[in-house]
Amino acid sequence: MSIRIQPAERMKTLPEQFFAALVGKANARAATGRDVINLGQGNPDLPTPQPIVDKLKQAADNPLYHKYPPFRGFPFLKEAVARRYKEDYGVELDPATEVAILFGGKTGLVEISQCLLNPGDVCLVPDPGYPDYWSGVALAGAEMAFMPLLEANGFLPDYGSISEEALKRAKLMFLNYPNNPTSAVASREFYEETVRFAKRHGIAVASDFAYGAIGFDGKRPVSFLETPGAKEAGIEFYTLSKTYNMAGWRVGFALGNPQIVELLNLIQDHYYCSLFGGIQEAAAEALTGPQHSVAELVATYERRRDALFGALEGIGWKAAKPAGSFFCWLPVPKGHTSMSFADLLLEQADVVVAPGNGFGENGEGFVRLGLLASEERLREAAERIGRLKLFE
């Protein structure tokens, strides 16, 4: 007779995994034989640049990497990301104390709440925002206070609208620009205001810079760490997933405040024994090798953006073009909710989009599309939607 398994209470507090449900719907539709165009996920569709793959193949033969790696990673990888930040953003980082290696950015985004929050503490979370922020807060037993990201404010939080009660208990705040899902970008002035706000209220900033390399119209997104005083106020999460199409390699970093970096290193000492050394060497190649593949990737997304929005204009679906990231944030037509519209597109156009309410209450009324298909397929998706005559 089997024992009765009793899940820990923390397991009951975890939010539903939004993307798992979305993938399930898309796969079920495709399994019927339909030609589904999936624009609902954030999974890069292009391959990792070949020099990075070749470096991994070569490094896999090194017997040094067949042993356990150093718990906190090889110094050469920390030095590589510090060099990239210096070249791209003019930010000086001490590889030994201001860089933590992560199993992908998502891991750090969940771990930081466990490092900084106690039950009863508050985390300021963007709404709409990346749902995995919620997961870390739930695991820490803390509470969330949502910061509405409204179109009227450029999808930036209004710090003046946060309640005094939330500010008294807040210990951590998540920001994400270029933004998922809204594709908004942040200015230097906004980050200067953020540093002042964070220091005034004693709130650590967690800047999620996953899409930091992807800016359009000749503009490079601003890093939070470029701001004077940013290292005293918090850290930035960076990942190779989007910049180098390395989502499956699971390489990320936490950069900045040395106390927070040490806490993340400490919790990971208990969870992991760092990344396979061959992957670390390949990641260093990505960061220190020629960067023309990054420029080509951004140009590809910009061409896709322009192709899609040209087609959307043709069917009467109007929205602002994204300034960064590889997402598009589009209003749903009258008479629909985010979910009903997403379901309609799947069932009648075989097009998958992510309903905005999956990213928070203030995502209602929007859907998110990813620029993660060819220009031809993006135009075809728009044409299929246009046949439904929803925007006339």
Coordinates of C-alpha atoms in Angstrom, one line a residue:
M1 CA 0.0 0.0 0.0
S2 CA 1.4 3.4 -1.1
I3 CA 2.0 6.1 1.4
R4 CA -0.2 9.2 1.2
I5 CA 1.9 12.0 -0.4
Q6 CA 1.2 15.4 1.2
P7 CA 2.6 18.3 -0.9
A8 CA 4.3 21.0 1.1
E9 CA 2.2 24.1 1.5
R10 CA 4.5 26.1 -0.7
M11 CA 3.6 23.9 -3.7
K12 CA -0.1 24.9 -3.2
T13 CA 0.8 28.6 -3.5
L14 CA 2.5 28.3 -6.9
P15 CA 0.7 30.1 -9.7
E16 CA -0.5 28.1 -12.7
Q17 CA 2.2 27.8 -15.4
F18 CA 0.6 30.0 -18.0
F19 CA 2.9 29.0 -20.8
A20 CA 2.5 25.3 -20.2
A21 CA -1.3 25.7 -20.8
L22 CA -0.7 27.8 -23.9
V23 CA 1.6 25.2 -25.4
G24 CA -0.9 22.5 -24.6
K25 CA -3.6 24.3 -26.6
A26 CA -1.3 24.9 -29.6
N27 CA -0.1 21.3 -29.6
A28 CA -3.6 19.9 -29.4
R29 CA -4.6 21.9 -32.4
A30 CA -1.5 20.9 -34.4
A31 CA -2.1 17.3 -33.6
T32 CA -5.3 17.3 -35.6
G33 CA -3.3 18.0 -38.7
R34 CA -3.9 21.7 -38.9
D35 CA -1.2 24.1 -40.2
V36 CA -0.8 26.1 -37.0
I37 CA 1.3 29.3 -37.0
N38 CA 2.5 29.6 -33.4
L39 CA 3.3 33.2 -32.5
G40 CA 2.3 32.8 -28.8
Q41 CA 5.6 31.7 -27.3
G42 CA 9.0 33.4 -26.7
N43 CA 11.2 30.6 -28.0
P44 CA 13.7 31.9 -30.6
D45 CA 13.3 30.1 -33.9
L46 CA 16.8 30.6 -35.4
P47 CA 19.8 28.4 -34.6
T48 CA 22.8 29.3 -32.4
P49 CA 25.6 30.9 -34.4
Q50 CA 27.9 28.2 -35.7
P51 CA 31.1 29.5 -34.1
I52 CA 29.5 29.0 -30.6
V53 CA 28.4 25.5 -31.5
D54 CA 31.8 24.6 -32.9
K55 CA 33.4 25.9 -29.6
L56 CA 31.2 23.5 -27.6
K57 CA 32.1 20.6 -29.8
Q58 CA 35.8 21.3 -29.3
A59 CA 35.4 22.0 -25.5
A60 CA 33.6 18.7 -25.0
D61 CA 36.8 16.9 -25.6
N62 CA 38.6 18.6 -22.8
P63 CA 38.8 16.2 -19.8
L64 CA 38.9 19.1 -17.4
Y65 CA 35.2 19.7 -18.2
H66 CA 34.3 16.0 -17.4
K67 CA 34.8 16.7 -13.8
Y68 CA 32.6 18.9 -11.5
P69 CA 33.1 22.5 -12.4
P70 CA 33.8 25.1 -9.8
F71 CA 30.6 25.7 -7.7
R72 CA 30.4 29.3 -8.9
G73 CA 31.6 28.8 -12.4
F74 CA 34.9 29.4 -14.2
P75 CA 36.4 32.8 -13.9
F76 CA 36.8 33.1 -17.7
L77 CA 33.1 33.2 -18.2
K78 CA 32.6 35.9 -15.5
E79 CA 35.4 37.9 -17.2
A80 CA 33.7 37.5 -20.6
V81 CA 30.4 38.9 -19.5
A82 CA 32.1 41.8 -17.7
R83 CA 34.0 42.6 -20.9
R84 CA 30.8 42.5 -22.9
Y85 CA 29.1 45.0 -20.5
K86 CA 32.1 47.3 -20.7
E87 CA 32.1 47.3 -24.5
D88 CA 28.3 47.5 -25.0
Y89 CA 27.2 49.8 -22.1
G90 CA 30.4 51.3 -20.6
V91 CA 29.6 49.5 -17.3
E92 CA 32.6 48.3 -15.1
L93 CA 31.9 45.0 -13.3
D94 CA 34.2 43.1 -11.0
P95 CA 34.0 39.5 -12.3
A96 CA 34.9 38.1 -8.8
T97 CA 32.2 39.9 -6.8
E98 CA 29.7 41.5 -9.2
V99 CA 28.9 38.5 -11.5
A100 CA 26.9 35.3 -10.7
I101 CA 26.5 32.6 -13.3
L102 CA 22.9 31.3 -13.5
F103 CA 21.2 28.3 -15.1
G104 CA 19.4 30.7 -17.4
G105 CA 18.0 34.0 -16.4
K106 CA 14.7 32.5 -15.3
T107 CA 16.5 30.6 -12.5
G108 CA 17.8 33.9 -11.0
L109 CA 14.5 35.6 -11.3
V110 CA 12.9 33.0 -9.1
E111 CA 15.9 32.7 -6.7
I112 CA 16.2 36.4 -5.9
S113 CA 12.9 36.4 -4.1
Q114 CA 14.0 33.5 -2.0
C115 CA 17.2 35.4 -1.2
L116 CA 15.6 38.7 -0.2
L117 CA 12.0 38.2 0.9
N118 CA 10.5 36.8 4.1
P119 CA 6.8 36.0 4.7
G120 CA 5.0 39.2 5.0
D121 CA 7.4 41.2 2.8
V122 CA 6.1 42.8 -0.4
C123 CA 7.5 42.6 -3.9
L124 CA 6.6 45.2 -6.4
V125 CA 5.7 43.4 -9.7
P126 CA 4.9 44.9 -13.1
D127 CA 1.4 44.2 -14.4
P128 CA 1.4 43.0 -17.1
G129 CA 4.7 41.2 -16.6
Y130 CA 6.6 37.9 -16.9
P131 CA 4.7 35.3 -14.9
D132 CA 7.7 33.7 -13.4
Y133 CA 8.3 36.7 -11.2
W134 CA 5.2 35.5 -9.3
S135 CA 6.6 32.0 -8.8
G136 CA 9.6 33.2 -6.9
V137 CA 7.5 35.4 -4.6
A138 CA 5.2 32.6 -3.9
L139 CA 8.1 30.2 -3.0
A140 CA 9.4 32.9 -0.6
G141 CA 6.0 33.1 1.1
A142 CA 5.9 36.9 0.4
E143 CA 3.2 39.0 -1.2
M144 CA 3.0 41.0 -4.4
A145 CA 1.9 44.6 -5.0
F146 CA 1.3 45.1 -8.7
M147 CA 2.5 48.2 -10.6
P148 CA 0.2 48.8 -13.5
L149 CA 1.9 49.3 -16.9
L150 CA -0.5 51.5 -18.8
E151 CA -0.3 52.6 -22.4
A152 CA -0.9 56.2 -21.4
N153 CA 2.4 56.1 -19.4
G154 CA 4.4 54.4 -22.1
F155 CA 4.0 51.1 -20.2
L156 CA 6.3 52.3 -17.4
P157 CA 5.3 52.1 -13.8
D158 CA 4.1 55.2 -12.0
Y159 CA 6.0 55.2 -8.7
G160 CA 3.8 57.9 -7.3
S161 CA 0.7 55.7 -7.5
I162 CA 2.1 52.9 -5.2
S163 CA 0.4 52.8 -1.9
E164 CA 2.2 53.9 1.3
E165 CA 1.4 50.5 2.9
A166 CA 3.0 48.6 0.0
L167 CA 6.1 50.9 0.2
K168 CA 6.6 50.3 3.9
R169 CA 6.8 46.5 3.4
A170 CA 8.4 46.4 -0.1
K171 CA 11.9 44.8 -0.2
L172 CA 12.2 44.0 -3.9
M173 CA 11.0 45.3 -7.3
F174 CA 11.1 43.7 -10.7
L175 CA 11.6 45.8 -13.9
N176 CA 11.9 44.5 -17.4
Y177 CA 12.9 46.6 -20.4
P178 CA 12.7 46.0 -23.3
N179 CA 9.5 44.7 -21.9
N180 CA 7.8 41.4 -22.1
P181 CA 5.0 41.5 -23.1
T182 CA 4.4 45.1 -24.1
S183 CA 7.7 45.6 -26.0
A184 CA 8.2 49.0 -24.4
V185 CA 11.6 50.4 -23.7
A186 CA 12.9 52.5 -20.8
S187 CA 14.8 55.8 -20.9
R188 CA 17.9 56.9 -19.0
E189 CA 15.7 59.3 -17.1
F190 CA 13.3 56.6 -16.0
Y191 CA 16.2 54.6 -14.6
E192 CA 17.6 57.6 -12.8
E193 CA 14.2 58.1 -11.2
T194 CA 14.2 54.3 -10.3
V195 CA 17.5 54.5 -8.5
R196 CA 16.3 57.5 -6.5
F197 CA 13.0 55.8 -5.7
A198 CA 14.7 52.5 -4.7
K199 CA 17.2 54.2 -2.4
R200 CA 14.6 56.4 -0.7
H201 CA 12.4 53.4 0.2
G202 CA 15.1 50.7 0.7
I203 CA 13.9 48.5 -2.2
A204 CA 16.2 46.3 -4.2
V205 CA 15.8 46.5 -7.9
A206 CA 15.9 43.4 -10.1
S207 CA 16.2 44.5 -13.7
D208 CA 15.3 41.8 -16.2
F209 CA 17.4 42.6 -19.3
A210 CA 16.7 39.5 -21.2
Y211 CA 16.0 41.4 -24.4
G212 CA 18.7 44.0 -23.9
A213 CA 20.3 43.4 -27.3
I214 CA 17.1 43.8 -29.3
G215 CA 16.4 47.5 -30.1
F216 CA 15.0 48.8 -33.3
D217 CA 15.3 51.9 -35.5
G218 CA 19.0 52.2 -34.7
K219 CA 18.5 52.6 -31.0
R220 CA 20.3 50.4 -28.4
P221 CA 18.2 49.6 -25.3
V222 CA 19.5 51.2 -22.1
S223 CA 20.9 49.0 -19.3
F224 CA 19.8 49.7 -15.7
L225 CA 23.5 49.4 -14.7
E226 CA 24.4 52.4 -16.8
T227 CA 22.7 54.6 -14.3
P228 CA 24.8 56.2 -11.6
G229 CA 24.2 54.5 -8.3
A230 CA 22.5 51.5 -9.9
K231 CA 24.9 49.0 -8.3
E232 CA 24.0 50.3 -4.9
A233 CA 20.3 49.9 -5.7
G234 CA 20.2 46.4 -7.2
I235 CA 21.2 44.0 -10.0
E236 CA 20.5 43.2 -13.6
F237 CA 19.7 39.8 -15.0
Y238 CA 21.2 39.0 -18.4
T239 CA 20.9 35.9 -20.6
L240 CA 22.4 34.5 -23.7
S241 CA 19.0 33.0 -24.7
K242 CA 17.8 35.8 -26.9
T243 CA 21.0 37.6 -27.9
Y244 CA 22.7 34.5 -29.3
N245 CA 19.7 32.2 -29.8
M246 CA 20.9 30.0 -26.9
A247 CA 17.6 29.4 -25.1
G248 CA 18.3 25.7 -24.7
W249 CA 21.8 26.2 -23.4
R250 CA 20.6 27.8 -20.2
V251 CA 23.2 30.4 -19.6
G252 CA 22.4 33.6 -17.6
F253 CA 24.0 36.1 -15.2
A254 CA 23.2 38.3 -12.3
L255 CA 25.2 41.5 -12.4
G256 CA 25.8 44.4 -10.1
N257 CA 25.3 44.7 -6.3
P258 CA 27.9 42.5 -4.7
Q259 CA 25.8 41.6 -1.7
I260 CA 22.9 40.3 -3.8
V261 CA 25.3 38.5 -6.1
E262 CA 26.8 36.7 -3.1
L263 CA 23.3 35.7 -1.9
L264 CA 22.5 34.3 -5.3
N265 CA 25.9 32.4 -5.3
L266 CA 25.1 31.1 -1.9
I267 CA 21.7 29.7 -2.7
Q268 CA 23.1 28.1 -5.8
D269 CA 25.8 26.5 -3.8
H270 CA 23.0 24.5 -2.2
Y271 CA 21.1 23.8 -5.5
Y272 CA 23.7 23.3 -8.2
C273 CA 27.3 22.6 -9.1
S274 CA 27.5 25.2 -12.0
L275 CA 27.2 24.6 -15.7
F276 CA 29.0 22.0 -17.8
G277 CA 32.4 23.6 -18.5
G278 CA 32.1 23.1 -22.2
I279 CA 28.9 25.2 -22.2
Q280 CA 30.8 27.9 -20.2
E281 CA 33.6 28.0 -22.8
A282 CA 31.1 28.2 -25.6
A283 CA 29.2 31.0 -23.7
A284 CA 32.5 32.9 -23.3
E285 CA 33.0 32.5 -27.1
A286 CA 29.6 34.1 -27.7
L287 CA 30.4 37.0 -25.5
T288 CA 33.9 37.8 -26.6
G289 CA 33.9 36.6 -30.3
P290 CA 32.7 38.7 -33.2
Q291 CA 29.3 40.3 -32.6
H292 CA 28.1 40.5 -36.2
S293 CA 25.6 37.7 -35.6
V294 CA 23.9 39.9 -33.0
A295 CA 23.5 42.8 -35.4
E296 CA 22.2 40.4 -38.1
L297 CA 19.7 38.9 -35.6
V298 CA 18.3 42.4 -34.7
A299 CA 18.1 43.3 -38.4
T300 CA 16.1 40.1 -39.0
Y301 CA 13.6 40.9 -36.2
E302 CA 13.3 44.4 -37.5
R303 CA 12.5 43.2 -41.0
R304 CA 10.0 40.8 -39.5
R305 CA 8.4 43.6 -37.5
D306 CA 8.0 45.8 -40.5
A307 CA 6.6 42.9 -42.6
L308 CA 4.0 42.0 -39.9
F309 CA 2.9 45.5 -39.3
G310 CA 2.6 46.3 -43.0
A311 CA 0.3 43.3 -43.2
L312 CA -1.6 44.2 -40.0
E313 CA -2.2 47.7 -41.4
G314 CA -3.7 46.1 -44.5
I315 CA -6.4 44.3 -42.4
G316 CA -7.1 47.3 -40.2
W317 CA -5.4 46.1 -37.0
K318 CA -3.7 49.2 -35.7
A319 CA -1.0 49.3 -33.0
A320 CA 2.3 51.0 -32.3
K321 CA 5.3 49.1 -33.6
P322 CA 7.6 47.6 -30.9
A323 CA 10.7 49.6 -30.1
G324 CA 12.5 46.6 -28.6
S325 CA 12.2 42.8 -27.8
F326 CA 10.8 40.4 -30.3
F327 CA 7.2 40.8 -29.1
C328 CA 4.2 42.8 -30.4
W329 CA 1.5 44.0 -28.0
L330 CA -1.8 44.4 -29.9
P331 CA -5.3 45.5 -28.8
V332 CA -8.1 43.0 -29.2
P333 CA -11.2 44.0 -31.3
K334 CA -14.3 45.3 -29.7
G335 CA -16.6 42.6 -28.2
H336 CA -13.7 40.3 -27.3
T337 CA -11.6 39.6 -24.2
S338 CA -8.0 38.6 -24.5
M339 CA -8.8 35.0 -24.0
S340 CA -11.9 34.9 -26.3
F341 CA -9.9 36.5 -29.0
A342 CA -6.9 34.2 -28.7
D343 CA -9.2 31.2 -28.7
L344 CA -11.0 32.5 -31.8
L345 CA -7.7 33.0 -33.7
L346 CA -6.6 29.5 -32.8
E347 CA -9.9 27.9 -33.7
Q348 CA -10.7 29.9 -36.9
A349 CA -7.3 31.0 -38.2
D350 CA -4.9 28.4 -36.8
V351 CA -2.8 31.2 -35.4
V352 CA -1.5 31.1 -31.8
V353 CA -1.2 34.3 -29.8
A354 CA -0.8 34.7 -26.1
P355 CA -3.8 36.3 -24.3
G356 CA -2.7 39.4 -22.4
N357 CA -4.5 38.6 -19.2
G358 CA -2.0 35.7 -18.7
F359 CA 0.6 38.4 -17.9
G360 CA -1.6 40.1 -15.3
E361 CA -4.9 42.0 -14.8
N362 CA -3.7 45.0 -16.8
G363 CA -2.9 42.8 -19.8
E364 CA -6.6 42.3 -20.4
G365 CA -7.6 43.8 -23.8
F366 CA -4.3 42.9 -25.5
V367 CA -2.6 39.8 -27.1
R368 CA 1.1 39.2 -27.5
L369 CA 2.6 38.1 -30.8
G370 CA 6.2 36.9 -31.2
L371 CA 8.3 37.8 -34.2
L372 CA 9.5 34.2 -34.2
A373 CA 8.5 33.1 -37.7
S374 CA 9.7 34.0 -41.2
E375 CA 8.4 37.2 -42.8
E376 CA 6.3 35.0 -45.2
R377 CA 4.6 33.2 -42.3
L378 CA 4.0 36.4 -40.4
R379 CA 2.3 37.9 -43.4
E380 CA 0.3 34.7 -43.8
A381 CA -0.8 34.9 -40.2
A382 CA -2.1 38.4 -40.7
E383 CA -3.9 37.4 -43.9
R384 CA -5.6 34.5 -42.1
I385 CA -6.7 36.9 -39.3
G386 CA -7.9 39.4 -41.9
R387 CA -10.3 36.9 -43.4
L388 CA -12.2 36.9 -40.1
K389 CA -13.2 40.5 -40.8
L390 CA -12.7 41.6 -37.2
F391 CA -11.3 45.0 -37.8
E392 CA -13.7 46.5 -40.3

